[in-house]
Coordinates of N, CA and C in Angstrom, one line a residue:
M167 N 42.1 184.2 122.4 CA 42.1 182.9 123.1 C 42.4 183.3 124.6
G168 N 41.5 182.9 125.5 CA 41.6 183.2 126.9 C 42.6 182.4 127.6
K169 N 43.2 182.9 128.7 CA 44.1 182.1 129.5 C 43.3 181.5 130.6
I170 N 43.5 180.2 130.9 CA 42.8 179.5 131.9 C 43.8 179.3 133.1
I171 N 43.4 179.8 134.3 CA 44.2 179.7 135.5 C 43.5 179.0 136.6
A172 N 44.0 177.9 137.0 CA 43.4 177.2 138.2 C 44.0 177.8 139.5
I173 N 43.2 177.9 140.5 CA 43.6 178.4 141.8 C 43.4 177.2 142.7
A174 N 44.5 176.6 143.1 CA 44.4 175.3 143.8 C 45.4 175.2 145.0
N175 N 45.0 174.5 146.0 CA 45.8 174.0 147.1 C 45.0 173.0 147.8
Q176 N 45.6 171.8 148.1 CA 44.8 170.8 148.8 C 44.5 171.1 150.2
K177 N 45.2 172.1 150.8 CA 45.0 172.6 152.1 C 43.8 173.5 152.1
G178 N 42.9 173.4 153.1 CA 41.8 174.4 153.2 C 42.2 175.6 154.0
G179 N 41.5 176.7 153.9 CA 41.7 177.8 154.7 C 42.9 178.7 154.3
V180 N 43.3 178.6 153.0 CA 44.5 179.3 152.6 C 44.2 180.6 151.8
G181 N 42.9 180.8 151.6 CA 42.5 182.0 150.8 C 42.3 181.7 149.3
K182 N 42.0 180.4 149.1 CA 41.8 180.0 147.7 C 40.6 180.6 147.0
T183 N 39.5 180.5 147.6 CA 38.2 181.0 147.1 C 38.3 182.5 147.1
T184 N 38.8 183.1 148.2 CA 38.9 184.6 148.3 C 39.8 185.1 147.1
T185 N 40.8 184.4 146.8 CA 41.7 184.8 145.7 C 41.0 184.6 144.4
A186 N 40.3 183.5 144.2 CA 39.5 183.3 142.9 C 38.5 184.4 142.7
I187 N 37.7 184.8 143.7 CA 36.7 185.8 143.5 C 37.4 187.2 143.2
N188 N 38.3 187.5 144.1 CA 38.9 188.9 144.0 C 39.9 189.1 142.9
L189 N 40.6 188.1 142.5 CA 41.5 188.2 141.3 C 40.6 188.3 140.1
A190 N 39.6 187.5 140.0 CA 38.7 187.6 138.8 C 38.0 189.0 138.7
A191 N 37.6 189.5 139.8 CA 37.0 190.8 139.9 C 38.0 191.9 139.5
S192 N 39.2 191.7 139.9 CA 40.3 192.7 139.6 C 40.6 192.7 138.1
F193 N 40.7 191.5 137.5 CA 40.8 191.5 136.0 C 39.7 192.2 135.3
A194 N 38.5 191.9 135.8 CA 37.3 192.6 135.2 C 37.3 194.1 135.4
A195 N 37.8 194.5 136.6 CA 37.9 196.0 136.8 C 38.9 196.6 135.9
L196 N 39.9 195.8 135.4 CA 40.9 196.3 134.4 C 40.4 196.1 133.0
E197 N 39.1 195.8 132.9 CA 38.4 195.7 131.6 C 38.8 194.5 130.8
Y198 N 39.2 193.4 131.5 CA 39.5 192.1 130.8 C 38.2 191.2 131.1
K199 N 37.7 190.7 130.0 CA 36.5 189.9 130.1 C 36.9 188.6 130.8
T200 N 36.2 188.3 131.9 CA 36.7 187.3 132.8 C 35.5 186.3 133.2
L201 N 35.8 185.0 133.3 CA 34.9 184.0 133.8 C 35.5 183.4 135.0
L202 N 34.7 183.3 136.1 CA 35.0 182.5 137.2 C 34.3 181.2 137.2
V203 N 35.0 180.1 137.2 CA 34.3 178.8 137.3 C 34.4 178.2 138.7
D204 N 33.3 178.0 139.3 CA 33.3 177.4 140.7 C 33.3 175.9 140.6
A205 N 34.5 175.4 140.7 CA 34.8 173.9 140.6 C 34.9 173.3 142.0
D206 N 34.2 173.9 143.0 CA 34.3 173.4 144.3 C 32.9 173.0 144.8
P207 N 32.6 171.8 145.2 CA 31.2 171.5 145.7 C 30.7 172.3 146.8
Q208 N 31.6 173.0 147.6 CA 31.1 173.9 148.6 C 30.5 175.1 148.1
A209 N 30.7 175.4 146.8 CA 30.1 176.5 146.1 C 30.3 177.9 146.7
N210 N 31.5 178.1 147.4 CA 31.7 179.4 148.0 C 31.9 180.5 147.1
S211 N 32.5 180.3 145.9 CA 32.6 181.3 144.9 C 31.2 181.8 144.4
T212 N 30.3 180.8 144.3 CA 29.0 181.1 143.8 C 28.3 182.0 144.9
S213 N 28.3 181.6 146.1 CA 27.7 182.4 147.2 C 28.4 183.7 147.4
G214 N 29.7 183.7 147.3 CA 30.5 184.9 147.5 C 30.3 186.0 146.5
L215 N 29.7 185.6 145.3 CA 29.3 186.6 144.3 C 27.8 186.9 144.3
G216 N 27.2 186.5 145.4 CA 25.8 186.9 145.6 C 24.7 185.9 145.1
F217 N 25.1 184.7 144.8 CA 24.1 183.7 144.3 C 23.9 182.6 145.3
D218 N 22.7 182.2 145.5 CA 22.3 181.1 146.4 C 22.5 179.8 145.7
P219 N 23.5 179.0 146.1 CA 23.8 177.7 145.4 C 22.5 176.8 145.4
K220 N 21.7 176.9 146.4 CA 20.5 176.1 146.4 C 19.5 176.4 145.3
Q221 N 19.6 177.6 144.8 CA 18.7 178.1 143.7 C 19.3 177.8 142.3
I222 N 20.6 177.3 142.3 CA 21.2 176.9 141.0 C 20.7 175.6 140.5
E223 N 20.0 175.6 139.4 CA 19.4 174.3 138.8 C 20.5 173.5 138.1
N224 N 21.3 174.2 137.3 CA 22.3 173.6 136.5 C 23.6 174.3 136.7
S225 N 24.7 173.5 136.8 CA 26.0 174.1 137.1 C 27.1 173.4 136.3
V226 N 28.3 173.7 136.7 CA 29.5 173.1 136.0 C 29.4 171.6 136.1
Y227 N 28.7 171.0 137.1 CA 28.5 169.6 137.3 C 27.8 169.0 136.1
E228 N 26.7 169.6 135.7 CA 25.9 169.1 134.5 C 26.7 169.3 133.2
C229 N 27.6 170.3 133.2 CA 28.4 170.4 132.0 C 29.4 169.2 131.8
M230 N 30.0 168.9 133.0 CA 31.0 167.8 132.9 C 30.4 166.4 132.8
V231 N 29.3 166.2 133.5 CA 28.7 164.8 133.5 C 27.7 164.6 132.5
H232 N 26.9 165.6 132.2 CA 25.7 165.4 131.3 C 25.9 166.2 130.0
N233 N 27.1 166.8 129.8 CA 27.4 167.5 128.5 C 26.5 168.7 128.2
L234 N 26.0 169.4 129.2 CA 25.2 170.6 129.0 C 26.2 171.7 128.4
D235 N 25.6 172.6 127.6 CA 26.5 173.6 127.0 C 26.7 174.7 128.1
P236 N 27.9 175.0 128.4 CA 28.2 176.0 129.5 C 27.7 177.4 129.1
T237 N 27.6 177.7 127.8 CA 27.1 179.0 127.4 C 25.7 179.3 128.0
D238 N 24.9 178.2 128.1 CA 23.6 178.4 128.6 C 23.5 178.6 130.1
L239 N 24.6 178.2 130.8 CA 24.5 178.2 132.3 C 25.3 179.4 132.9
I240 N 26.0 180.1 132.1 CA 26.9 181.2 132.6 C 26.0 182.4 133.1
I241 N 26.3 182.9 134.3 CA 25.5 184.0 134.9 C 26.4 185.3 134.9
A242 N 25.8 186.4 134.5 CA 26.4 187.7 134.6 C 26.4 188.1 136.1
T243 N 27.5 188.6 136.6 CA 27.5 189.1 138.0 C 27.3 190.6 138.1
N244 N 27.3 191.1 139.3 CA 27.1 192.6 139.5 C 28.4 193.4 139.1
V245 N 29.4 192.6 138.8 CA 30.7 193.3 138.4 C 30.8 193.3 136.8
K246 N 30.9 194.4 136.3 CA 31.0 194.5 134.8 C 32.2 193.7 134.3
H247 N 32.0 193.0 133.2 CA 33.1 192.1 132.6 C 33.3 190.8 133.3
L248 N 32.6 190.5 134.4 CA 32.8 189.3 135.2 C 31.6 188.4 135.1
D249 N 31.7 187.2 134.6 CA 30.7 186.2 134.6 C 31.1 185.0 135.5
L250 N 30.0 184.2 135.8 CA 30.2 183.0 136.7 C 29.6 181.8 136.1
L251 N 30.4 180.7 136.1 CA 29.8 179.4 135.9 C 29.7 178.7 137.2
P252 N 28.5 178.6 137.8 CA 28.3 178.3 139.2 C 28.5 176.8 139.5
S253 N 28.5 176.6 140.8 CA 28.5 175.2 141.4 C 27.3 175.0 142.3
H254 N 27.0 173.7 142.6 CA 26.1 173.4 143.6 C 26.6 172.0 144.2
I255 N 25.9 171.6 145.2 CA 26.3 170.4 146.0 C 26.4 169.2 145.2
D256 N 25.7 169.1 144.0 CA 25.7 167.9 143.2 C 27.1 167.6 142.7
L257 N 28.0 168.6 142.7 CA 29.3 168.4 142.2 C 30.1 167.4 143.0
V258 N 29.7 167.2 144.2 CA 30.3 166.1 145.0 C 30.1 164.8 144.3
G259 N 29.0 164.5 143.7 CA 28.7 163.3 143.0 C 29.5 163.1 141.7
A260 N 30.0 164.2 141.2 CA 30.7 164.1 140.0 C 32.0 163.2 140.1
E261 N 32.6 163.3 141.2 CA 33.8 162.4 141.4 C 33.5 161.0 141.2
V262 N 32.3 160.5 141.7 CA 32.0 159.1 141.5 C 31.5 158.8 140.1
E263 N 30.6 159.7 139.6 CA 30.0 159.5 138.3 C 31.0 159.5 137.2
M264 N 32.1 160.3 137.3 CA 33.0 160.5 136.2 C 34.0 159.3 136.1
V265 N 34.1 158.5 137.2 CA 35.0 157.4 137.2 C 34.8 156.5 136.0
S266 N 33.5 156.3 135.6 CA 33.2 155.4 134.5 C 33.1 156.1 133.1
L267 N 33.3 157.4 133.1 CA 33.1 158.2 131.9 C 34.4 158.1 131.0
E268 N 34.2 158.1 129.7 CA 35.3 158.1 128.8 C 36.1 159.4 128.9
N269 N 37.4 159.4 128.8 CA 38.2 160.6 128.9 C 37.8 161.4 130.1
R270 N 37.7 160.7 131.3 CA 37.2 161.4 132.5 C 38.1 162.5 132.9
E271 N 39.4 162.5 132.6 CA 40.3 163.6 133.1 C 40.2 164.8 132.2
F272 N 39.5 164.7 131.1 CA 39.4 165.8 130.1 C 38.1 166.5 130.0
R273 N 37.2 166.1 131.0 CA 35.8 166.7 130.9 C 35.8 168.2 131.1
M274 N 36.5 168.7 132.0 CA 36.6 170.2 132.2 C 37.2 170.8 131.0
K275 N 38.2 170.2 130.4 CA 38.9 170.8 129.3 C 37.9 170.9 128.1
E276 N 37.1 169.9 127.9 CA 36.0 169.9 126.9 C 35.0 171.0 127.1
V277 N 34.6 171.2 128.4 CA 33.6 172.2 128.7 C 34.2 173.6 128.4
L278 N 35.4 173.9 128.9 CA 36.0 175.2 128.7 C 36.4 175.5 127.3
G279 N 36.7 174.4 126.5 CA 37.0 174.6 125.1 C 35.9 175.2 124.3
K280 N 34.7 175.1 124.8 CA 33.5 175.7 124.1 C 33.4 177.2 124.3
I281 N 34.0 177.7 125.3 CA 33.8 179.1 125.7 C 35.2 179.9 125.8
K282 N 36.3 179.2 125.7 CA 37.6 179.8 125.9 C 37.8 181.1 125.1
D283 N 37.3 181.1 123.9 CA 37.6 182.2 123.0 C 36.7 183.5 123.4
K284 N 35.8 183.3 124.3 CA 34.9 184.4 124.6 C 35.5 185.3 125.8
Y285 N 36.6 184.8 126.4 CA 37.1 185.5 127.6 C 38.6 185.7 127.5
D286 N 39.0 186.8 128.2 CA 40.5 187.0 128.3 C 41.1 186.1 129.3
F287 N 40.3 185.9 130.4 CA 40.8 185.1 131.5 C 39.6 184.2 132.0
I288 N 39.9 182.9 132.3 CA 39.0 182.0 132.9 C 39.7 181.5 134.2
L289 N 39.2 181.8 135.4 CA 39.8 181.3 136.6 C 38.9 180.2 137.2
L290 N 39.6 179.1 137.7 CA 38.9 178.0 138.3 C 39.2 177.9 139.8
D291 N 38.1 178.0 140.6 CA 38.3 177.9 142.0 C 38.1 176.4 142.3
C292 N 39.3 175.7 142.6 CA 39.3 174.3 142.8 C 39.0 173.9 144.3
S293 N 38.5 172.7 144.5 CA 38.2 172.2 145.8 C 39.5 171.9 146.6
P294 N 39.4 172.0 147.9 CA 40.6 171.7 148.7 C 40.9 170.2 148.8
S295 N 41.3 169.6 147.7 CA 41.6 168.2 147.6 C 42.4 168.0 146.3
L296 N 42.9 166.9 146.1 CA 43.6 166.5 144.8 C 42.9 165.4 144.1
G297 N 41.5 165.5 144.2 CA 40.7 164.5 143.6 C 40.5 164.7 142.1
L298 N 39.5 164.0 141.5 CA 39.3 164.0 140.1 C 38.9 165.3 139.5
I299 N 38.1 166.1 140.3 CA 37.6 167.4 139.9 C 38.8 168.4 139.8
T300 N 39.7 168.4 140.8 CA 40.8 169.2 140.7 C 41.8 168.8 139.6
A301 N 41.9 167.5 139.4 CA 42.8 167.0 138.3 C 42.2 167.5 137.0
N302 N 40.9 167.4 136.8 CA 40.2 168.0 135.6 C 40.6 169.4 135.4
S303 N 40.5 170.2 136.5 CA 40.8 171.6 136.4 C 42.2 171.9 136.0
L304 N 43.2 171.1 136.5 CA 44.6 171.3 136.1 C 44.8 170.8 134.7
V305 N 44.2 169.8 134.2 CA 44.3 169.3 132.8 C 43.8 170.4 131.9
A306 N 42.7 171.1 132.3 CA 42.1 172.1 131.5 C 42.9 173.5 131.5
S307 N 43.8 173.7 132.4 CA 44.4 175.0 132.6 C 45.7 175.2 131.9
D308 N 46.0 176.5 131.7 CA 47.3 176.9 131.2 C 48.3 177.0 132.3
S309 N 47.8 177.4 133.5 CA 48.7 177.6 134.6 C 47.9 177.5 135.9
I310 N 48.7 177.5 137.0 CA 48.1 177.3 138.4 C 48.7 178.4 139.3
I311 N 47.8 179.0 140.1 CA 48.2 179.8 141.2 C 48.0 179.0 142.5
I312 N 49.0 179.1 143.3 CA 48.9 178.3 144.6 C 48.9 179.3 145.8
P313 N 47.8 179.5 146.4 CA 47.7 180.4 147.6 C 48.3 179.7 148.8
V314 N 49.2 180.4 149.5 CA 49.8 179.8 150.7 C 49.6 180.8 151.9
Q315 N 49.0 180.3 152.9 CA 48.7 181.2 154.1 C 50.0 181.4 154.9
C316 N 50.2 182.6 155.4 CA 51.4 182.9 156.2 C 51.2 182.4 157.6
E317 N 51.4 181.1 157.7 CA 51.3 180.4 159.0 C 52.4 179.4 159.2
Y318 N 52.4 178.7 160.3 CA 53.5 177.8 160.6 C 53.6 176.7 159.6
F319 N 52.5 176.1 159.2 CA 52.6 175.0 158.3 C 52.5 175.4 156.8
A320 N 52.9 176.6 156.5 CA 52.7 177.1 155.1 C 53.3 176.2 154.1
L321 N 54.5 175.6 154.3 CA 55.1 174.8 153.3 C 54.7 173.4 153.3
E322 N 53.9 173.0 154.3 CA 53.4 171.6 154.4 C 52.4 171.3 153.2
G323 N 52.7 170.3 152.5 CA 51.8 169.9 151.4 C 52.2 170.5 150.0
L324 N 53.1 171.5 150.0 CA 53.5 172.2 148.8 C 54.2 171.2 147.9
G325 N 55.0 170.3 148.5 CA 55.8 169.3 147.7 C 54.8 168.4 147.0
K326 N 53.8 168.0 147.8 CA 52.8 167.0 147.2 C 52.1 167.7 146.0
L327 N 51.7 169.0 146.2 CA 51.0 169.7 145.1 C 51.9 169.9 143.9
F328 N 53.2 170.2 144.1 CA 54.2 170.3 143.0 C 54.3 169.0 142.3
Y329 N 54.3 167.9 143.0 CA 54.4 166.5 142.5 C 53.2 166.2 141.6
T330 N 52.0 166.6 142.1 CA 50.7 166.4 141.4 C 50.8 167.2 140.0
V331 N 51.3 168.4 140.1 CA 51.4 169.2 138.9 C 52.4 168.5 137.9
Q332 N 53.5 167.9 138.4 CA 54.4 167.2 137.5 C 53.7 166.0 136.9
L333 N 52.9 165.3 137.6 CA 52.1 164.1 137.1 C 51.2 164.6 136.0
I334 N 50.5 165.7 136.2 CA 49.5 166.2 135.2 C 50.3 166.6 134.0
Q335 N 51.5 167.3 134.2 CA 52.3 167.7 133.0 C 52.8 166.5 132.2
K336 N 53.2 165.4 132.9 CA 53.7 164.3 132.2 C 52.6 163.4 131.5
G337 N 51.5 163.4 132.1 CA 50.4 162.5 131.6 C 49.3 163.1 130.8
Y338 N 49.0 164.4 131.1 CA 47.8 164.9 130.5 C 47.9 166.3 129.9
N339 N 48.8 167.1 130.5 CA 48.8 168.5 130.1 C 50.3 169.1 130.2
P340 N 51.1 168.8 129.2 CA 52.5 169.2 129.2 C 52.7 170.7 129.2
E341 N 51.6 171.5 128.8 CA 51.7 172.9 128.8 C 51.4 173.6 130.1
L342 N 51.0 172.8 131.1 CA 50.7 173.4 132.4 C 51.9 174.0 133.0
E343 N 51.7 175.3 133.5 CA 52.8 176.0 134.2 C 52.4 176.5 135.5
I344 N 53.3 176.7 136.4 CA 53.0 177.3 137.7 C 53.0 178.8 137.5
E345 N 51.9 179.5 137.6 CA 51.8 180.9 137.4 C 52.5 181.6 138.6
G346 N 52.3 181.1 139.8 CA 53.0 181.6 140.9 C 52.4 181.1 142.2
V347 N 53.2 181.3 143.3 CA 52.8 181.0 144.6 C 52.4 182.3 145.3
L348 N 51.2 182.4 145.9 CA 50.7 183.6 146.4 C 50.6 183.5 147.9
L349 N 51.3 184.4 148.6 CA 51.3 184.5 150.1 C 50.0 185.3 150.5
T350 N 49.2 184.7 151.4 CA 48.0 185.3 151.8 C 47.9 185.4 153.3
M351 N 46.9 186.2 153.8 CA 46.6 186.4 155.2 C 47.9 186.9 156.0
Y352 N 48.6 187.8 155.4 CA 49.8 188.3 155.9 C 49.6 189.4 157.0
D353 N 50.2 189.3 158.1 CA 50.1 190.4 159.1 C 51.5 190.8 159.5
M354 N 51.9 192.0 159.0 CA 53.3 192.5 159.2 C 53.7 192.6 160.6
R355 N 52.8 192.6 161.6 CA 53.1 192.8 163.0 C 53.6 191.5 163.6
M356 N 53.3 190.4 162.9 CA 53.7 189.1 163.5 C 55.0 188.6 162.9
R357 N 55.9 188.3 163.8 CA 57.3 187.8 163.4 C 57.1 186.5 162.6
L358 N 56.2 185.6 163.0 CA 56.0 184.4 162.2 C 55.7 184.6 160.8
C359 N 54.8 185.6 160.5 CA 54.4 185.9 159.1 C 55.6 186.3 158.3
N360 N 56.4 187.1 158.9 CA 57.6 187.6 158.1 C 58.6 186.4 157.9
Q361 N 58.7 185.5 158.9 CA 59.5 184.3 158.7 C 59.0 183.4 157.6
V362 N 57.7 183.3 157.5 CA 57.0 182.4 156.5 C 57.3 183.0 155.1
V363 N 57.2 184.3 155.0 CA 57.4 185.0 153.7 C 58.8 184.7 153.3
E364 N 59.8 184.8 154.2 CA 61.2 184.5 153.8 C 61.4 183.1 153.4
D365 N 60.8 182.1 154.2 CA 60.9 180.7 153.9 C 60.3 180.3 152.6
V366 N 59.1 180.8 152.3 CA 58.5 180.5 151.0 C 59.2 181.1 149.8
R367 N 59.7 182.3 150.0 CA 60.5 182.9 148.9 C 61.8 182.2 148.7
N368 N 62.4 181.7 149.8 CA 63.6 180.9 149.6 C 63.4 179.5 149.0
H369 N 62.2 179.0 149.3 CA 61.9 177.6 148.8 C 61.4 177.7 147.4
C370 N 60.6 178.7 147.1 CA 60.0 178.7 145.7 C 60.6 179.7 144.8
Q371 N 61.4 180.6 145.4 CA 62.2 181.6 144.6 C 61.4 182.4 143.6
E372 N 61.7 182.4 142.3 CA 61.1 183.3 141.4 C 59.6 182.9 141.2
L373 N 59.2 181.7 141.7 CA 57.8 181.4 141.5 C 56.8 182.2 142.4
T374 N 57.4 182.8 143.5 CA 56.6 183.5 144.4 C 56.2 184.9 143.9
F375 N 55.0 185.3 144.0 CA 54.6 186.6 143.6 C 55.1 187.7 144.5
E376 N 55.5 188.8 143.9 CA 55.9 190.0 144.7 C 54.7 190.4 145.6
T377 N 53.5 190.4 145.0 CA 52.3 190.9 145.7 C 52.0 189.9 146.9
I378 N 51.7 190.4 148.0 CA 51.3 189.7 149.2 C 49.9 190.2 149.6
I379 N 49.0 189.2 149.9 CA 47.7 189.6 150.3 C 47.6 189.7 151.8
P380 N 47.3 190.9 152.4 CA 47.2 191.0 153.8 C 46.0 190.5 154.5
R381 N 46.0 190.3 155.8 CA 44.8 190.1 156.5 C 44.0 191.5 156.4
N382 N 42.7 191.4 156.1 CA 42.0 192.7 155.9 C 40.5 192.5 156.2
V383 N 40.0 193.3 157.0 CA 38.6 193.2 157.4 C 37.7 193.2 156.2
R384 N 38.0 194.1 155.3 CA 37.1 194.3 154.1 C 37.1 193.0 153.2
I385 N 38.2 192.4 153.1 CA 38.3 191.1 152.4 C 37.4 190.1 153.1
S386 N 37.5 190.0 154.4 CA 36.8 189.0 155.2 C 35.3 189.2 155.1
E387 N 34.8 190.4 155.1 CA 33.4 190.7 155.2 C 32.7 190.8 153.9
S388 N 33.4 191.0 152.8 CA 32.8 191.2 151.5 C 31.9 190.0 151.0
P389 N 32.3 188.8 151.3 CA 31.4 187.7 150.8 C 30.0 187.7 151.5
S390 N 29.9 188.3 152.7 CA 28.6 188.3 153.3 C 27.7 189.3 152.6
F391 N 28.3 190.2 151.8 CA 27.5 191.1 151.0 C 27.3 190.6 149.5
G392 N 27.9 189.4 149.3 CA 27.8 188.9 147.9 C 28.6 189.7 146.9
L393 N 29.7 190.3 147.4 CA 30.5 191.1 146.5 C 32.0 190.8 146.7
P394 N 32.8 191.0 145.6 CA 34.2 191.0 145.7 C 34.7 192.3 146.5
V395 N 35.8 192.2 147.0 CA 36.3 193.4 147.9 C 36.4 194.7 147.1
I396 N 36.7 194.6 145.8 CA 36.8 195.8 145.0 C 35.5 196.5 144.8
A397 N 34.4 195.7 144.9 CA 33.1 196.3 144.8 C 32.6 196.8 146.1
H398 N 33.1 196.1 147.2 CA 32.7 196.4 148.6 C 33.4 197.7 149.1
D399 N 34.7 197.8 148.9 CA 35.5 198.9 149.3 C 36.7 199.0 148.4
A400 N 36.6 199.7 147.4 CA 37.7 199.8 146.4 C 39.0 200.4 146.9
E401 N 38.9 201.1 148.0 CA 40.1 201.8 148.5 C 40.8 201.0 149.7
S402 N 40.2 199.9 150.0 CA 40.8 199.1 151.1 C 42.1 198.4 150.7
K403 N 42.9 198.1 151.7 CA 44.2 197.4 151.4 C 44.0 196.1 150.6
G404 N 42.9 195.4 151.0 CA 42.6 194.1 150.3 C 42.4 194.3 148.8
A405 N 41.5 195.3 148.5 CA 41.2 195.6 147.1 C 42.4 196.0 146.3
I406 N 43.2 196.9 146.9 CA 44.4 197.3 146.2 C 45.4 196.2 146.0
S407 N 45.5 195.3 147.0 CA 46.4 194.1 146.9 C 46.0 193.2 145.7
Y408 N 44.8 192.9 145.6 CA 44.3 192.1 144.5 C 44.5 192.7 143.1
L409 N 44.3 194.0 143.1 CA 44.5 194.8 141.8 C 46.0 194.7 141.5
N410 N 46.9 194.8 142.5 CA 48.3 194.7 142.2 C 48.6 193.3 141.7
L411 N 48.0 192.3 142.3 CA 48.2 190.9 141.8 C 47.8 190.8 140.4
A412 N 46.7 191.3 140.0 CA 46.2 191.2 138.6 C 47.2 191.9 137.7
Q413 N 47.7 193.0 138.1 CA 48.7 193.7 137.2 C 50.0 193.0 137.1
E414 N 50.4 192.3 138.2 CA 51.6 191.6 138.2 C 51.5 190.4 137.2
I415 N 50.3 189.7 137.3 CA 50.1 188.6 136.3 C 50.1 189.1 134.9
L416 N 49.4 190.2 134.7 CA 49.4 190.8 133.3 C 50.8 191.1 132.8
E417 N 51.6 191.6 133.7 CA 53.0 192.0 133.3 C 53.8 190.7 133.1
R418 N 53.6 189.7 133.9 CA 54.3 188.4 133.7 C 54.0 187.8 132.3
N419 N 52.8 188.0 131.9 CA 52.3 187.4 130.6 C 52.5 188.4 129.4
G420 N 53.2 189.5 129.7 CA 53.4 190.4 128.6 C 52.2 191.1 128.0
M421 N 51.2 191.3 128.9 CA 49.9 191.9 128.5 C 49.9 193.3 129.0
V422 N 49.1 194.1 128.3 CA 48.9 195.5 128.7 C 48.2 195.5 130.1
V423 N 48.7 196.3 131.0 CA 48.2 196.4 132.4 C 46.8 197.0 132.4
T424 N 46.6 198.1 131.7 CA 45.3 198.7 131.6 C 44.9 198.9 130.2
K425 N 43.6 198.9 130.0 CA 43.1 199.1 128.6 C 42.6 200.5 128.5

């Protein structure tokens, strides 16, 4: 039975999609069969793995709204053990179309329920909002990773996101847990970054991952090659950091770190 992890933050530009792509690839590199679900209408996870969203005929949108079988739409990526359930711009319309659907909050859960047993991990790249698609992702997930950029407004909005998680827990998914808060875009040379790390760790305490994702050129440029950073430059600080994060999550879940 695979573990489903949503990667979410209503703030944009915090490294959410970057984390989704590279954490998924890191699990795959450790030989865990992994599926990345692009649940963001911007389709950046789809393009970041080398696929043109404009060429995607059917996506997670059709699965949620028109009940297409996700097994038929999953794409194998260039990374061994890593598959993708892609997105395209039509996912924007899902917010409106799903309003009138029965069990609208459970559509993603129904989709992933058909394929959960085929993977060790399923990661959901959520849109930078707290709308119906993100709510669906949280209802479907076992846990949530919250990326937080090491910047001045790092803690802004975290309270609202924690509150949303509590609402989902109370109303739809009592099993949902916070996997961890992930500090991203860290620059050790900047005093502000170090202050943010201290503030977030004080505020979130044991919820904060030990692993911190640094600012790294290889991380930034790898999407332009349609590759996760581990496939672009496996020895870069960015690749090593995401591998460390994958291992930390495996350890937190009592799983073998390497197979």
